[in-house]
Tab-separated table of C-alpha atoms in Angstrom:
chain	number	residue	atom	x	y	z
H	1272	UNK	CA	13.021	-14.937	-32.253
H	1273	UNK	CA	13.855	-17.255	-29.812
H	1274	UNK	CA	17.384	-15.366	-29.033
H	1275	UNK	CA	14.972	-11.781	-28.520
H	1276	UNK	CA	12.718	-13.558	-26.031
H	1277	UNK	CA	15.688	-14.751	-23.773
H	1278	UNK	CA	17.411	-11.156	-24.020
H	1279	UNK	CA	13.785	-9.804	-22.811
H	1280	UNK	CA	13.897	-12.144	-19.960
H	1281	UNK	CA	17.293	-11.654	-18.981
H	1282	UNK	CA	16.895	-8.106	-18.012
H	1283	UNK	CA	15.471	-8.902	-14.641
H	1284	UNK	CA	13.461	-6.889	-12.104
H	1285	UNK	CA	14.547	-3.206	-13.004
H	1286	UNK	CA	12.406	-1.619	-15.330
H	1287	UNK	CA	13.915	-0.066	-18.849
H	1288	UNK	CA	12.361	3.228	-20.197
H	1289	UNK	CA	8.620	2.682	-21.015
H	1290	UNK	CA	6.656	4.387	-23.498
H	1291	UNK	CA	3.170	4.920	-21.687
H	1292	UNK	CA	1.270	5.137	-24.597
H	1293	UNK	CA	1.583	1.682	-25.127
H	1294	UNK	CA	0.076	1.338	-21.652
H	1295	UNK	CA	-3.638	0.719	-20.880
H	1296	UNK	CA	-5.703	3.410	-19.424
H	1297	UNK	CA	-6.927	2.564	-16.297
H	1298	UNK	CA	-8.613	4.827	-13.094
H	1299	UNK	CA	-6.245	3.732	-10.492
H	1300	UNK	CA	-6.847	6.829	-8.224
H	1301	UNK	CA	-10.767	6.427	-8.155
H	1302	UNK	CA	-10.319	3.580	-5.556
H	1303	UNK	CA	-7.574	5.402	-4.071
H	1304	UNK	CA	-9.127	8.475	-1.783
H	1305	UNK	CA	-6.836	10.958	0.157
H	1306	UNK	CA	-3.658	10.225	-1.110
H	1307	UNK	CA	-0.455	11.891	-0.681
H	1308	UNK	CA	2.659	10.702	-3.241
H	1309	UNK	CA	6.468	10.430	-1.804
H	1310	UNK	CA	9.353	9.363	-3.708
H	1311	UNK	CA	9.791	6.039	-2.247
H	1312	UNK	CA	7.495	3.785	0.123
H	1313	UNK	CA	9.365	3.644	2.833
H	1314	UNK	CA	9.588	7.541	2.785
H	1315	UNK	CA	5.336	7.021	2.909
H	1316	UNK	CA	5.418	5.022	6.079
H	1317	UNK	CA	8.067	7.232	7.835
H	1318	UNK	CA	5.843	10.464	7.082
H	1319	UNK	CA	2.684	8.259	8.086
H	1320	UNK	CA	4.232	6.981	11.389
H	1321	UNK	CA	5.854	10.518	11.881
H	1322	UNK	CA	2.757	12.297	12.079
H	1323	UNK	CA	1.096	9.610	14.576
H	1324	UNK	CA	3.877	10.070	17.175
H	1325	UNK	CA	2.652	13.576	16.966
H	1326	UNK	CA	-0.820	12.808	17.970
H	1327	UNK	CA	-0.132	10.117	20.841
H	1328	UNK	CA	2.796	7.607	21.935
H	1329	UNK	CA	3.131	4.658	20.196
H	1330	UNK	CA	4.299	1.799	22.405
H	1331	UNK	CA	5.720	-0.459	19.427
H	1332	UNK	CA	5.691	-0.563	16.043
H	1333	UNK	CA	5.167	-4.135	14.662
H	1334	UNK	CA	6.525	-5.467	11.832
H	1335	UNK	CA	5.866	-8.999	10.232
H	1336	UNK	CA	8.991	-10.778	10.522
H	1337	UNK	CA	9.513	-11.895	7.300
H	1338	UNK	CA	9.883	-8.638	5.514
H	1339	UNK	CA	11.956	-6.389	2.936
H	1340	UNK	CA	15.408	-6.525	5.128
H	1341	UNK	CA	16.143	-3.218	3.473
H	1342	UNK	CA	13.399	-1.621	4.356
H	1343	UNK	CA	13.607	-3.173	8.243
H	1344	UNK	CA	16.907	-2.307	8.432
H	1345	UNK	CA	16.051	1.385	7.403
H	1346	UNK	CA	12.962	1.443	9.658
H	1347	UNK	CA	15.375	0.331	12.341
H	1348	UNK	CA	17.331	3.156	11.842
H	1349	UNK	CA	14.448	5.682	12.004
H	1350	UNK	CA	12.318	3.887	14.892
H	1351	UNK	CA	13.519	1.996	18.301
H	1352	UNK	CA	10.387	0.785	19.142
H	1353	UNK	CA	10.192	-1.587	16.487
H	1354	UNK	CA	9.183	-4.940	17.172
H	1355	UNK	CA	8.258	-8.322	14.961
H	1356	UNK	CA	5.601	-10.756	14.914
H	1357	UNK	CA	5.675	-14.571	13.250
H	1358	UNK	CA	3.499	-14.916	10.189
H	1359	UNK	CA	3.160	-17.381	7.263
H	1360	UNK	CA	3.869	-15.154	3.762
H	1361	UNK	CA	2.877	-18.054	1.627
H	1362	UNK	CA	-0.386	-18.872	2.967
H	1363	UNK	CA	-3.166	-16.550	4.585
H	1364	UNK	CA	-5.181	-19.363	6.323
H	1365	UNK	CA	-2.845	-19.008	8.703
H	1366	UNK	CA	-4.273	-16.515	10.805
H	1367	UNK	CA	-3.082	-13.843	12.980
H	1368	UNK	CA	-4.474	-13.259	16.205
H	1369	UNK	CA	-3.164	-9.526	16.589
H	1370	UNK	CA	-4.833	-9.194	20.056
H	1371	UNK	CA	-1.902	-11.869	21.206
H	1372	UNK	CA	0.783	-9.358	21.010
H	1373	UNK	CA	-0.715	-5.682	20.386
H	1374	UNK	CA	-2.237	-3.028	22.400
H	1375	UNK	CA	-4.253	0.362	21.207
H	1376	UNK	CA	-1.314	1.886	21.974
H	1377	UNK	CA	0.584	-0.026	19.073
H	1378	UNK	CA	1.071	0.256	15.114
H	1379	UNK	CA	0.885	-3.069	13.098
H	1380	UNK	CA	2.160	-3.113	9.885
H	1381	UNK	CA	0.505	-5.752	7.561
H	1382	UNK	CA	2.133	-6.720	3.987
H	1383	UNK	CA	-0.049	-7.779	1.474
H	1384	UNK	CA	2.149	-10.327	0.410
H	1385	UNK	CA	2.488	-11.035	-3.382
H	1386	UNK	CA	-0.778	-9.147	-3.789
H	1387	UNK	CA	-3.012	-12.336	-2.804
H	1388	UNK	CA	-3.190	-11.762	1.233
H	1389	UNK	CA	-5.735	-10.544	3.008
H	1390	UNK	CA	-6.236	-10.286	6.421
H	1391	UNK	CA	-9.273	-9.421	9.259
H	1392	UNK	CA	-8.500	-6.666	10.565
H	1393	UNK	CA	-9.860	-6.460	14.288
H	1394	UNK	CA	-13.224	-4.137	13.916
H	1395	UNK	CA	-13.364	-3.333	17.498
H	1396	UNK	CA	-12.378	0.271	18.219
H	1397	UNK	CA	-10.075	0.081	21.075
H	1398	UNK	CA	-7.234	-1.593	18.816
H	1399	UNK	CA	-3.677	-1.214	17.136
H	1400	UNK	CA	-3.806	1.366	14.398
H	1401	UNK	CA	-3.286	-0.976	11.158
H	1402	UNK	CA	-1.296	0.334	8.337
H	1403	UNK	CA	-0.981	-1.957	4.810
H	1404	UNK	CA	1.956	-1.965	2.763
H	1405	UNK	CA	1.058	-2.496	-1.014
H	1406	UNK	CA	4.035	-2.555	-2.427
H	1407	UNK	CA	3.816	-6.339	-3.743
H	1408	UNK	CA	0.159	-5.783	-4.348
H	1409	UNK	CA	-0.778	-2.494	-6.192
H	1410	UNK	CA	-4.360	-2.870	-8.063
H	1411	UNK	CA	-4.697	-6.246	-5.875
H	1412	UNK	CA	-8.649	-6.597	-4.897
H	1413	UNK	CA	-6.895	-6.449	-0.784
H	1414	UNK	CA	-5.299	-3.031	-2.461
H	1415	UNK	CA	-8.414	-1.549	-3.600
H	1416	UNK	CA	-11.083	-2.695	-1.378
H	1417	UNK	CA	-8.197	-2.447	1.652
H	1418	UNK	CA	-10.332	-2.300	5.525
H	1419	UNK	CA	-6.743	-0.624	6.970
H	1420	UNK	CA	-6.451	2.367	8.985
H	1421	UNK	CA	-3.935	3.380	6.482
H	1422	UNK	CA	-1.988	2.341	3.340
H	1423	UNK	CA	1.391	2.790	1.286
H	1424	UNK	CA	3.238	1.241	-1.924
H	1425	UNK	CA	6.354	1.787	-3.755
H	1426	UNK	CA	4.864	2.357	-6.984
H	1427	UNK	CA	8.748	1.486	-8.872
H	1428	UNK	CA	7.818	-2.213	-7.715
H	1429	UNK	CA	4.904	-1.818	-10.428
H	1430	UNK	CA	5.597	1.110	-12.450
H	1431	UNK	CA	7.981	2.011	-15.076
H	1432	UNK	CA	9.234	5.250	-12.786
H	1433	UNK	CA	12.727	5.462	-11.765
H	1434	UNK	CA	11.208	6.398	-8.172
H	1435	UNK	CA	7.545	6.906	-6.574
H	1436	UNK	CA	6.185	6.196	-3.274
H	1437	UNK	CA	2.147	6.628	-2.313
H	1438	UNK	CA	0.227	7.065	1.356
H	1439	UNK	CA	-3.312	6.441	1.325
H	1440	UNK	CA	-6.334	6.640	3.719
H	1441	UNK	CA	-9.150	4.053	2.444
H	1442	UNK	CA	-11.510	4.998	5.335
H	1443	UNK	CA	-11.007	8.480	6.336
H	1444	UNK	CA	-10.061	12.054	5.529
H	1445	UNK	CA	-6.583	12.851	7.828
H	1446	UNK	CA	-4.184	15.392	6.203
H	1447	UNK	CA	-1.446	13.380	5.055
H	1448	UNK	CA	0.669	15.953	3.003
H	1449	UNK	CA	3.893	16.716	3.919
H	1450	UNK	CA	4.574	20.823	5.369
H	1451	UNK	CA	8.317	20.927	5.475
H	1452	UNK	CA	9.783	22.542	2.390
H	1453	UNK	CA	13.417	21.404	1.531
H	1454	UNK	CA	15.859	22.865	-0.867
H	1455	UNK	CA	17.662	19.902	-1.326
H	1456	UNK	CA	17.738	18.477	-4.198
H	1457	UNK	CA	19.477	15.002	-3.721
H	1458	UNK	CA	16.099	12.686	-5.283
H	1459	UNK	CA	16.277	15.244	-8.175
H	1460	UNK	CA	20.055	13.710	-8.579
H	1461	UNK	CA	18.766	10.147	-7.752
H	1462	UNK	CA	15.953	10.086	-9.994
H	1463	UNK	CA	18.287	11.452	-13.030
H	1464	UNK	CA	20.888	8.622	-12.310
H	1465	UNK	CA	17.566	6.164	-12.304
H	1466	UNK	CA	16.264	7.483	-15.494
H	1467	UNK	CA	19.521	7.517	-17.604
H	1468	UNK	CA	19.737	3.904	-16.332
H	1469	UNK	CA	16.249	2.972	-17.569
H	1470	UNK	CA	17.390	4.509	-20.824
H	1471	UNK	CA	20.737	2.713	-21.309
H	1472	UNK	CA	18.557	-0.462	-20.454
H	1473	UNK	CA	16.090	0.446	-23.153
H	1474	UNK	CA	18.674	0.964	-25.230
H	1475	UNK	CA	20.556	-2.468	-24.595
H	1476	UNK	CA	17.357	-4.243	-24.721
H	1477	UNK	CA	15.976	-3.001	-28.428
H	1478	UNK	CA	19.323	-1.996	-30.022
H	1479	UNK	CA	21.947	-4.062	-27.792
H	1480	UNK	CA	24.051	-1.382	-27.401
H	1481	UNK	CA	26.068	-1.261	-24.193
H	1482	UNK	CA	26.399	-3.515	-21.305
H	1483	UNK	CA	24.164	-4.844	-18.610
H	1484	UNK	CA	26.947	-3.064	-16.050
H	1485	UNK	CA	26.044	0.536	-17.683
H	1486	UNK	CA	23.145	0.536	-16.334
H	1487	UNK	CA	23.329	-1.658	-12.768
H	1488	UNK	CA	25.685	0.391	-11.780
H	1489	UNK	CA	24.009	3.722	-11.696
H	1490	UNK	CA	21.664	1.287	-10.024
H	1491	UNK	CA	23.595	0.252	-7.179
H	1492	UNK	CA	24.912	3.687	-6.968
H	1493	UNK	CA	21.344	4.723	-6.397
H	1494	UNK	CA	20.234	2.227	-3.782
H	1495	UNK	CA	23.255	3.265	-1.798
H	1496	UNK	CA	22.123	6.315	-1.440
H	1497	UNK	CA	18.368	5.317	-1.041
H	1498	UNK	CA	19.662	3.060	2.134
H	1499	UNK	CA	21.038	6.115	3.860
H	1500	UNK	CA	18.547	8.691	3.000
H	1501	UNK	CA	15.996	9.304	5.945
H	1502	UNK	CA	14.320	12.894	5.120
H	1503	UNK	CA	10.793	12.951	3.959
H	1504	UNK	CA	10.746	16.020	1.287
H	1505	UNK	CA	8.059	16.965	-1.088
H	1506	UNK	CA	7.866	15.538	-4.385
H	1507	UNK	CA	8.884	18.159	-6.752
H	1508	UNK	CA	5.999	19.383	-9.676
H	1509	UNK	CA	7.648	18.217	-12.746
H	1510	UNK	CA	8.218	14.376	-11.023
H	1511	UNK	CA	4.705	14.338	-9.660
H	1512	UNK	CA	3.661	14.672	-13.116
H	1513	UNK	CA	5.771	11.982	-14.448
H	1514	UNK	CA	4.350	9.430	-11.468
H	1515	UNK	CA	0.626	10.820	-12.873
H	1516	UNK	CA	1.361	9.895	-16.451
H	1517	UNK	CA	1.922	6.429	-15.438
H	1518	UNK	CA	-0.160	5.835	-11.838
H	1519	UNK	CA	-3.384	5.452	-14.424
H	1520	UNK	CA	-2.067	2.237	-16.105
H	1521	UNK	CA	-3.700	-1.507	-15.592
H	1522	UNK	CA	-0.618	-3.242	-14.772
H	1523	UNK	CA	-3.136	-5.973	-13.652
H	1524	UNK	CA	-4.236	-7.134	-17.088
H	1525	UNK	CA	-1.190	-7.901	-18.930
H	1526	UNK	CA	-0.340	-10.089	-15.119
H	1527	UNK	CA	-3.459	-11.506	-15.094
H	1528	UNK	CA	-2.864	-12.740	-18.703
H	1529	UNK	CA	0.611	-14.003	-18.356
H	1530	UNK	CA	0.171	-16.005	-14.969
H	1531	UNK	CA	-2.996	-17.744	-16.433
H	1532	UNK	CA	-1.055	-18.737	-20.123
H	1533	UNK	CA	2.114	-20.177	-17.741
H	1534	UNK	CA	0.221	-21.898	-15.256
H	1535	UNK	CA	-1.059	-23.910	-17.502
H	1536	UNK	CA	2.025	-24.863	-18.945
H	1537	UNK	CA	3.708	-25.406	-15.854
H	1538	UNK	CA	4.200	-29.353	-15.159
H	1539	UNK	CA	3.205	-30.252	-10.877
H	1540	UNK	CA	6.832	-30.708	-9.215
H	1541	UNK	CA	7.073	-31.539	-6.010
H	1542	UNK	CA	10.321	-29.777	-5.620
H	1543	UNK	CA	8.450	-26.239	-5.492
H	1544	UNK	CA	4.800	-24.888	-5.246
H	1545	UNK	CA	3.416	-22.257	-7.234
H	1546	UNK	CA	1.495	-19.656	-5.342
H	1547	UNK	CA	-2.141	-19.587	-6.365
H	1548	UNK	CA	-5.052	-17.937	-4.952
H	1549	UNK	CA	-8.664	-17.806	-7.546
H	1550	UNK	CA	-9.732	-14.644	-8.894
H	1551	UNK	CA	-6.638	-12.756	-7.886
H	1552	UNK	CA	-3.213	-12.267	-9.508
H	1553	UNK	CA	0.114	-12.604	-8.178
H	1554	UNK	CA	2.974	-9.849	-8.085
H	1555	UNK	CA	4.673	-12.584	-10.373
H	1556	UNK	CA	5.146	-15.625	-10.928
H	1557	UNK	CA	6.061	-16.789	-7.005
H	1558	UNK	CA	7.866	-20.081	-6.520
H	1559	UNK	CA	8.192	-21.604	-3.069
H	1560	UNK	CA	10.605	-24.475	-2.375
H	1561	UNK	CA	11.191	-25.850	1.403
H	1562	UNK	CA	15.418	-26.505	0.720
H	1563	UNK	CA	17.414	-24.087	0.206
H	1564	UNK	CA	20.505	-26.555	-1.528
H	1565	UNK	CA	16.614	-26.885	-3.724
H	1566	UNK	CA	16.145	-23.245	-4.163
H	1567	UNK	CA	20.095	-22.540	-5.452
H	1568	UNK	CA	19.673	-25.557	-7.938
H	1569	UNK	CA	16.704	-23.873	-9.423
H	1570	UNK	CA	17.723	-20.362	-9.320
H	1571	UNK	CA	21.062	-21.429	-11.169
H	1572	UNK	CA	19.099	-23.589	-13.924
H	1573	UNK	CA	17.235	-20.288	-14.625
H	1574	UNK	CA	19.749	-18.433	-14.523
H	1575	UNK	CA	21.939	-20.592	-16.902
H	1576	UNK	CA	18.653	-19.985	-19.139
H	1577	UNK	CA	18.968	-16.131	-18.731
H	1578	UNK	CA	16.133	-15.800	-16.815
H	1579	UNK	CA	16.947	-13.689	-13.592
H	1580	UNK	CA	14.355	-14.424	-10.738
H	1581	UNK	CA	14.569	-11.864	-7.560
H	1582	UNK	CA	14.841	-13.516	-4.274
H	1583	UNK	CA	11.947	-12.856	-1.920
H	1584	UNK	CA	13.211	-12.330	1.021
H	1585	UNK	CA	17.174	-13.286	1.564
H	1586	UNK	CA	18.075	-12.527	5.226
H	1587	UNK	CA	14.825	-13.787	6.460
H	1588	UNK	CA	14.222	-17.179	8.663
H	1589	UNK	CA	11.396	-18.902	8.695
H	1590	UNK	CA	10.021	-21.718	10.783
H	1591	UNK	CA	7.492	-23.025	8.550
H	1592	UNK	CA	7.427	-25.831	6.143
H	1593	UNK	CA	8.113	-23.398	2.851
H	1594	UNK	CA	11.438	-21.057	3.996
H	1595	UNK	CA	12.541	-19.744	0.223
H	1596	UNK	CA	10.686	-18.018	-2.538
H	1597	UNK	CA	11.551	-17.295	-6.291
H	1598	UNK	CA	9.944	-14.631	-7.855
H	1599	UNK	CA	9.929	-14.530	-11.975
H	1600	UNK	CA	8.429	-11.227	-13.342
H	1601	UNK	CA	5.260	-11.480	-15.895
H	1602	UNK	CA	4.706	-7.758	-16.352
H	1603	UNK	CA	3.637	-5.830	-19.336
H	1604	UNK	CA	7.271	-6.281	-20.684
H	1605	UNK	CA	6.776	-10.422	-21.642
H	1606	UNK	CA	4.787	-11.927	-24.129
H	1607	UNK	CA	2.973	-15.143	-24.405
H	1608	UNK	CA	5.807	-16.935	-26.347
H	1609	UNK	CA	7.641	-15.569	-23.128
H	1610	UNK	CA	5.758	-17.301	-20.650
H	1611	UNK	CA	5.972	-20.825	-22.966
H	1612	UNK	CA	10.145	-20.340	-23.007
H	1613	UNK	CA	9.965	-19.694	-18.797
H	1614	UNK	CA	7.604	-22.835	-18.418
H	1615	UNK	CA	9.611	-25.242	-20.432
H	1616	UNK	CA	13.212	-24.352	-18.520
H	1617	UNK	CA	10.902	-24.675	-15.805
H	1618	UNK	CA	9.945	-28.290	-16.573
H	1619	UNK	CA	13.128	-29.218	-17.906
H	1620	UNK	CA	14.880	-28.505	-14.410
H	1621	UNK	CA	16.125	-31.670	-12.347
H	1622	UNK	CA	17.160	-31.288	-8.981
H	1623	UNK	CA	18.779	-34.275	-8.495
């Protein structure tokens, strides 16, 4: 038993092939008005800020700085009016005072970060145009009850899809589908390779056939080609209906669950901190540690234990007191005997 549970953690952050029925039904879509569904999220926001250069000048977009550097990078390459503003991701008390730096004549992008951040947004009318990015927080209470202008996710951050993107308008009715028609069929190619990887992962996970480099490197091979790929094309029928099957899923729940159970478990270090916010549940399991020499201790006594945390976010400086973060992932694929094996290597970690 023990030996299935740390195979199960070891296979990280990608998602294997997921049998929905063993999914619970939930109405994700009736908090979620005037949507429009891409392949990926940063394909949402492009469309999104695409169509508001059409309807005015935007002076500068404004990103936070500490931010996906993939997706900044590919933004970059998109947008030069791109600017960044300083922000705390580990703790929300930290206000922002967007007046300081933005004009009605600007875009802010806000990131819900980890799924427990919310923010004020400014209710005066002559203001930025605010625009959420769920991607770390889909069926978060800031997700569903969002006060934005605007909002997108990459749904593969939550669901078991080998791509999906979503654009959302929480407090209005603007036409956000997308009118040019493209023959190409390069995310028909991408989301094949994606698929056949979830399978050989399903595969090596259940049966342990294969290796772990079948599948990660039709994965690389994917991102590659996600990094360079800037046009905004429908989503074709038959993949809209896969996103469908799963989009109506609680992947809250089984979260919810897992972070309460490990928690508990979890003995106080002073070495890291364990994001916590009341009433609402984290992305993961988010571990924030103020050294990095700290942070590479910890990640390789994990990993040493086969349990593969995802950095959040390398390339990123920060000038406040917590600068690296560990996330473990407590999804609908771990159990509760799970959770008990990640808290004891946990506990059992020394980082002198």
């Amino acid at each position: 038993m023990l030996t299935k549970e740390i195979n199960t953690i070891g296979l990280g952050s990608f998602f294997p092939k997921t049998d929905e029925t063993t999914l619970k039904e939930f109405d994700a879509l009736q908090s979620i008005p005037n949507y429009e569904l891409f392949y990926t999220g940063r394909h949402a926001i492009k469309h999104l800020l695409t169509l508001l250069q059409t309807r005015s000048t935007i002076r500068k977009i404004w990103l936070p700085k500490y931010y996906c550097q993939h997706v900044t990078s590919w933004l970059k390459a998109n947008f030069d009016t791109i600017d960044t503003y300083d922000i705390d991701p580990f703790f929300e008390n930290t206000r922002v005072n967007f007046e300081d730096f933005s004009t009605e004549e600007d875009v802010v992008i806000l990131n819900n970060f980890w799924g427990i951040y919310e923010y004020k947004i400014p209710n005066n009318t002559k203001r930025a145009i605010f625009i959420e990015d769920h991607s770390h927080g889909w069926q978060s209470e800031a997700c569903v009850k969002s006060k934005a202008d605007y909002c997108f996710a990459s749904l593969r951050k939550t669901l078991p899809v080998p791509l999906g993107g979503i654009l959302w308008q929480p407090n209005g009715n603007d036409h956000l589908s997308i009118s040019k028609k493209s023959t190409t069929d390069d995310f028909s190619k991408v989301w094949n390779l994606i698929e056949q990887a979830m399978i050989l992962k399903q595969n090596y996970k259940v049966n342990g056939i294969g290796k772990v480099a079948d599948y990660l490197n039709l994965i690389g091979e994917t991102e590659s080609f996600l990094h360079h790929q800037y046009d905004v094309v429908p989503v074709q029928k038959e993949h809209r209906a896969y996103l469908f099957t799963y989009l109506n899923k609680d992947y809250s729940a089984a979260k919810s669950t897992n972070f309460k159970h490990i928690f508990e478990k979890i003995v106080p270090n002073s070495e890291f901190k364990v994001l916590y916010k009341e009433k609402h549940t984290s992305f993961g399991l988010e571990l924030i540690l103020k050294n990095r020499d700290t942070f590479n201790s910890l990640k390789h006594h994990l990993i040493v234990h086969k349990i593969f945390p995802s950095e959040l976010w390398p390339d990123n400086t920060l000038e406040t007191p917590y600068k690296h973060a560990l996330n473990i992932h407590i999804d609908f694929r771990y159990t509760r005997e799970t959770m008990d094996y990640i808290a004891d290597k946990l506990n059992s970690w020394n980082s002198k």
